């Protein structure tokens, strides 16, 4: 049972115990045990360890009251309480593998265990203890389980453990290891969840300690301000006025980035920062020490008034006593929290701070800290060369420790590298060139050398069947040319134990911080490995080039000039760079064929022209994304009663599947629209359809075909007789409405859930659109993007639309010209409709009493109205239609009854009542006395149907404005098809 839990069983029933024996006899055990365990066994043997001779050193120089222990003690107490009475050993080790704390679920265990299992101070690093939880967690830098015979040492064969690294959330550095030890029979995978959560709490408590240190620095700064001369005087010098002086969020971001660098430099300085528009702000930095002895740096900003100039040293960052002394003048801290960008924190979990003057917002170390506003300052002492001013806007920008500032700068530089990589990798559709672009980006900013190996199939533009075979050295690039890597152009035959093939097999990066201990890498070619080590190559990250789940090769990042080994942050950065490059390499292989094919499918599924109608004047545009065609679509659908339906949708994703799904949704939307349903009902039907499609494709998805991953839609109905527009949306951006006076609004339309979630209602909203208004529907690719500011894009769209005199065609051109980015990352659908109205003199309405005797009066009134419109040729057919429809409404419906004629491109007859009973067409038998009325209506009208309203229903029939068939006698010919009476 324990072998199954430990995932040790593999091939032909060989378990860890037999595999270990075979391994110790120099036999091959590849594929029979988990790769982390096998790698650790190999490292242990290469270090000269033996199962009986794993002697653990004992250290006395332990920091038993350090920040790691302080953060972990409450967690260890909680674990001890949770495992009370159980044979459980809870250990906390430092970053060297030395045990700092031990807790036991059963207190009596400590009397029965050996010293190495019960006394703090023993070092369980892999180089001393072989394969064990603490040592392997440090080596693999991830959660590790070790069961029974998977331990290298004989003494641990009957036990099991789970161990996970504990990291500093700011630096990403491993601070220690949390380990649970238990009997082999008590192995339970649920313990992984427990230990992960416990390690996460310790990490957050470490962050709390850093936040407390920074709060102490801020308190010291405030105390210095309070005791400075004039510290309580009021004035106009508070930093909050910097924003009022014209500094927007972009300016503040520039100041924060420079402030982070000043904190990193850890020196007293005055630096002048140039802002857009030729403006300048002086940043002053000075040391500050908290009452507990924490040393940090305070950064203040000084923005001179119109009558003031601040002298700045010739070189930024040099000591400037006269300016730095100005920091002692009273100034108000920033009145809002400011965060330094690009820190590696995912979130902040902060303990309550001690009360400070004003409200102190939570802040992580190295981030800007803000307090509530205080009264400003009087005039600031002038530096050499300054004039005597009234005062200057100034205040606290940031306070932090230099080491934390270093982490923030490094994190920002990593983000800058990724941002630059997004533009510099994949500039061509050439596989080799894209691989070289990855190398040029990584050297020297991440690595000193890089090699890239790709299968021959990828170089030919094909999909590789096995990326671990047939590898060719495609790129060798580094800071110098004398490093003896395998040259480019040669085939590379790598062993399965090398980091390169291990990362391809696992699909995850492999980090070797010390190549001297990387036995798998050395075993590939010991002589060649020694040559590289002699050239000071000391650290490696092997990253698979994965694109869309396919391994296209491997990139190896080496470090030599930089003495610091690679860390986890470097591994994540290398993975991100390799992932972006892999996608570009795959695009180079597949882009042209797929793009052409999908674009042809997309355009064939979009409407080629719009139907003739008088309700709106319409124009549209579709633009595919540079990365491929997506699922954006639009449509214009005529409805009964001269109304028009406008619809825009977006299927998430790109490629053939998105385009095909778009076509299915567009056809379905047209079919639902033909039923004359309201916008909310149409979206409900589409929502159900997407849900069914998703469920139907579960089988296909399991076979490798992607399922529907989401869709949005906006559906609007405009009625030119009432100038009302009713619309609803499902997760789609709201439309823009351009009034005849040029006012552009984005109506507050209920968002609704995206299509496919199911069970959630959609809401409609109605708007009055005067004649000449423009209704602009679009997909999110027009205004959203990873590298675009949403508010700015929306403002540009508003400016492009604020020209009501433009035609819809001109509006589309203006929007594409001014709003669409140069390189769109998402496809864009745009639909512009300028409203028209049906003139009141072309609408006739009569109320009808529920009396069959009133039918003749309606016929007479209709005849007179048609004569006024000059439609004498339609009188006969219209009288017959209305007679049948009105008679049916009186007989089967409920009052009040209303008749309406609409003179548009066709003549539309409508009869409404408050009943929800719908008529049905049937063929009457020769002997039937009735049942021929609707058959007669169907023969005389070119279209007829029923639509439901909030008050009942409307039966409508549409007649052409010439005799059916276009020649005399055609009406009479229709009667030949009617069954005899």
JSON list of N, CA and C in Angstrom, two decimals, residues 115 182 242 247 260 283 326 334 367 412 420 509 584 655 746 754 856 872 879 950:
[
{"chain": "A", "resi": 115, "resn": "UNK", "atom": "N", "xyz": [19.19, 10.52, 18.71]},
{"chain": "A", "resi": 115, "resn": "UNK", "atom": "CA", "xyz": [19.46, 11.96, 18.86]},
{"chain": "A", "resi": 115, "resn": "UNK", "atom": "C", "xyz": [19.24, 12.71, 17.56]},
{"chain": "A", "resi": 182, "resn": "UNK", "atom": "N", "xyz": [6.81, 10.58, 9.85]},
{"chain": "A", "resi": 182, "resn": "UNK", "atom": "CA", "xyz": [5.79, 9.68, 10.39]},
{"chain": "A", "resi": 182, "resn": "UNK", "atom": "C", "xyz": [6.12, 8.26, 9.97]},
{"chain": "A", "resi": 242, "resn": "UNK", "atom": "N", "xyz": [1.26, 67.65, -4.55]},
{"chain": "A", "resi": 242, "resn": "UNK", "atom": "CA", "xyz": [2.01, 67.29, -5.76]},
{"chain": "A", "resi": 242, "resn": "UNK", "atom": "C", "xyz": [1.06, 66.89, -6.87]},
{"chain": "A", "resi": 247, "resn": "UNK", "atom": "N", "xyz": [1.09, 66.47, -11.16]},
{"chain": "A", "resi": 247, "resn": "UNK", "atom": "CA", "xyz": [1.71, 65.16, -11.26]},
{"chain": "A", "resi": 247, "resn": "UNK", "atom": "C", "xyz": [0.63, 64.10, -11.35]},
{"chain": "A", "resi": 260, "resn": "UNK", "atom": "N", "xyz": [12.95, 53.71, -5.45]},
{"chain": "A", "resi": 260, "resn": "UNK", "atom": "CA", "xyz": [13.38, 52.35, -5.14]},
{"chain": "A", "resi": 260, "resn": "UNK", "atom": "C", "xyz": [14.88, 52.20, -5.36]},
{"chain": "A", "resi": 283, "resn": "UNK", "atom": "N", "xyz": [14.31, 64.39, -5.67]},
{"chain": "A", "resi": 283, "resn": "UNK", "atom": "CA", "xyz": [14.14, 63.34, -4.67]},
{"chain": "A", "resi": 283, "resn": "UNK", "atom": "C", "xyz": [15.30, 63.43, -3.68]},
{"chain": "A", "resi": 326, "resn": "UNK", "atom": "N", "xyz": [17.42, 69.47, 4.18]},
{"chain": "A", "resi": 326, "resn": "UNK", "atom": "CA", "xyz": [16.06, 69.99, 4.04]},
{"chain": "A", "resi": 326, "resn": "UNK", "atom": "C", "xyz": [15.02, 68.94, 4.42]},
{"chain": "A", "resi": 334, "resn": "UNK", "atom": "N", "xyz": [2.79, 61.43, 1.92]},
{"chain": "A", "resi": 334, "resn": "UNK", "atom": "CA", "xyz": [1.82, 61.25, 0.84]},
{"chain": "A", "resi": 334, "resn": "UNK", "atom": "C", "xyz": [0.48, 60.79, 1.41]},
{"chain": "A", "resi": 367, "resn": "UNK", "atom": "N", "xyz": [8.24, 48.83, -0.32]},
{"chain": "A", "resi": 367, "resn": "UNK", "atom": "CA", "xyz": [7.15, 49.49, -1.01]},
{"chain": "A", "resi": 367, "resn": "UNK", "atom": "C", "xyz": [6.91, 50.84, -0.38]},
{"chain": "A", "resi": 412, "resn": "UNK", "atom": "N", "xyz": [11.84, 44.48, -10.88]},
{"chain": "A", "resi": 412, "resn": "UNK", "atom": "CA", "xyz": [11.44, 45.37, -11.97]},
{"chain": "A", "resi": 412, "resn": "UNK", "atom": "C", "xyz": [12.28, 45.11, -13.22]},
{"chain": "A", "resi": 420, "resn": "UNK", "atom": "N", "xyz": [10.53, 43.61, -22.80]},
{"chain": "A", "resi": 420, "resn": "UNK", "atom": "CA", "xyz": [11.33, 43.79, -24.01]},
{"chain": "A", "resi": 420, "resn": "UNK", "atom": "C", "xyz": [11.34, 42.52, -24.85]},
{"chain": "A", "resi": 509, "resn": "UNK", "atom": "N", "xyz": [11.10, 23.25, -15.83]},
{"chain": "A", "resi": 509, "resn": "UNK", "atom": "CA", "xyz": [12.53, 23.62, -15.79]},
{"chain": "A", "resi": 509, "resn": "UNK", "atom": "C", "xyz": [13.26, 22.84, -14.71]},
{"chain": "A", "resi": 584, "resn": "UNK", "atom": "N", "xyz": [6.71, 31.50, -30.31]},
{"chain": "A", "resi": 584, "resn": "UNK", "atom": "CA", "xyz": [7.13, 32.13, -31.57]},
{"chain": "A", "resi": 584, "resn": "UNK", "atom": "C", "xyz": [7.71, 31.10, -32.53]},
{"chain": "A", "resi": 655, "resn": "UNK", "atom": "N", "xyz": [-7.95, 30.81, -33.61]},
{"chain": "A", "resi": 655, "resn": "UNK", "atom": "CA", "xyz": [-7.72, 29.63, -34.42]},
{"chain": "A", "resi": 655, "resn": "UNK", "atom": "C", "xyz": [-9.00, 29.04, -34.98]},
{"chain": "A", "resi": 746, "resn": "UNK", "atom": "N", "xyz": [-21.78, 55.75, -22.95]},
{"chain": "A", "resi": 746, "resn": "UNK", "atom": "CA", "xyz": [-21.72, 54.29, -22.86]},
{"chain": "A", "resi": 746, "resn": "UNK", "atom": "C", "xyz": [-22.77, 53.89, -21.84]},
{"chain": "A", "resi": 754, "resn": "UNK", "atom": "N", "xyz": [-21.14, 35.72, -18.93]},
{"chain": "A", "resi": 754, "resn": "UNK", "atom": "CA", "xyz": [-20.75, 35.21, -20.25]},
{"chain": "A", "resi": 754, "resn": "UNK", "atom": "C", "xyz": [-21.58, 33.99, -20.63]},
{"chain": "A", "resi": 856, "resn": "UNK", "atom": "N", "xyz": [-66.11, 45.00, -40.83]},
{"chain": "A", "resi": 856, "resn": "UNK", "atom": "CA", "xyz": [-66.36, 45.74, -42.08]},
{"chain": "A", "resi": 856, "resn": "UNK", "atom": "C", "xyz": [-65.88, 47.18, -41.96]},
{"chain": "A", "resi": 872, "resn": "UNK", "atom": "N", "xyz": [-53.36, 51.43, -54.09]},
{"chain": "A", "resi": 872, "resn": "UNK", "atom": "CA", "xyz": [-54.66, 50.85, -54.46]},
{"chain": "A", "resi": 872, "resn": "UNK", "atom": "C", "xyz": [-54.52, 49.39, -54.89]},
{"chain": "A", "resi": 879, "resn": "UNK", "atom": "N", "xyz": [-57.30, 43.72, -47.51]},
{"chain": "A", "resi": 879, "resn": "UNK", "atom": "CA", "xyz": [-58.62, 43.52, -46.90]},
{"chain": "A", "resi": 879, "resn": "UNK", "atom": "C", "xyz": [-58.82, 42.06, -46.49]},
{"chain": "A", "resi": 950, "resn": "UNK", "atom": "N", "xyz": [-45.10, 42.09, -23.82]},
{"chain": "A", "resi": 950, "resn": "UNK", "atom": "CA", "xyz": [-45.39, 42.04, -22.39]},
{"chain": "A", "resi": 950, "resn": "UNK", "atom": "C", "xyz": [-46.89, 42.01, -22.12]}
]
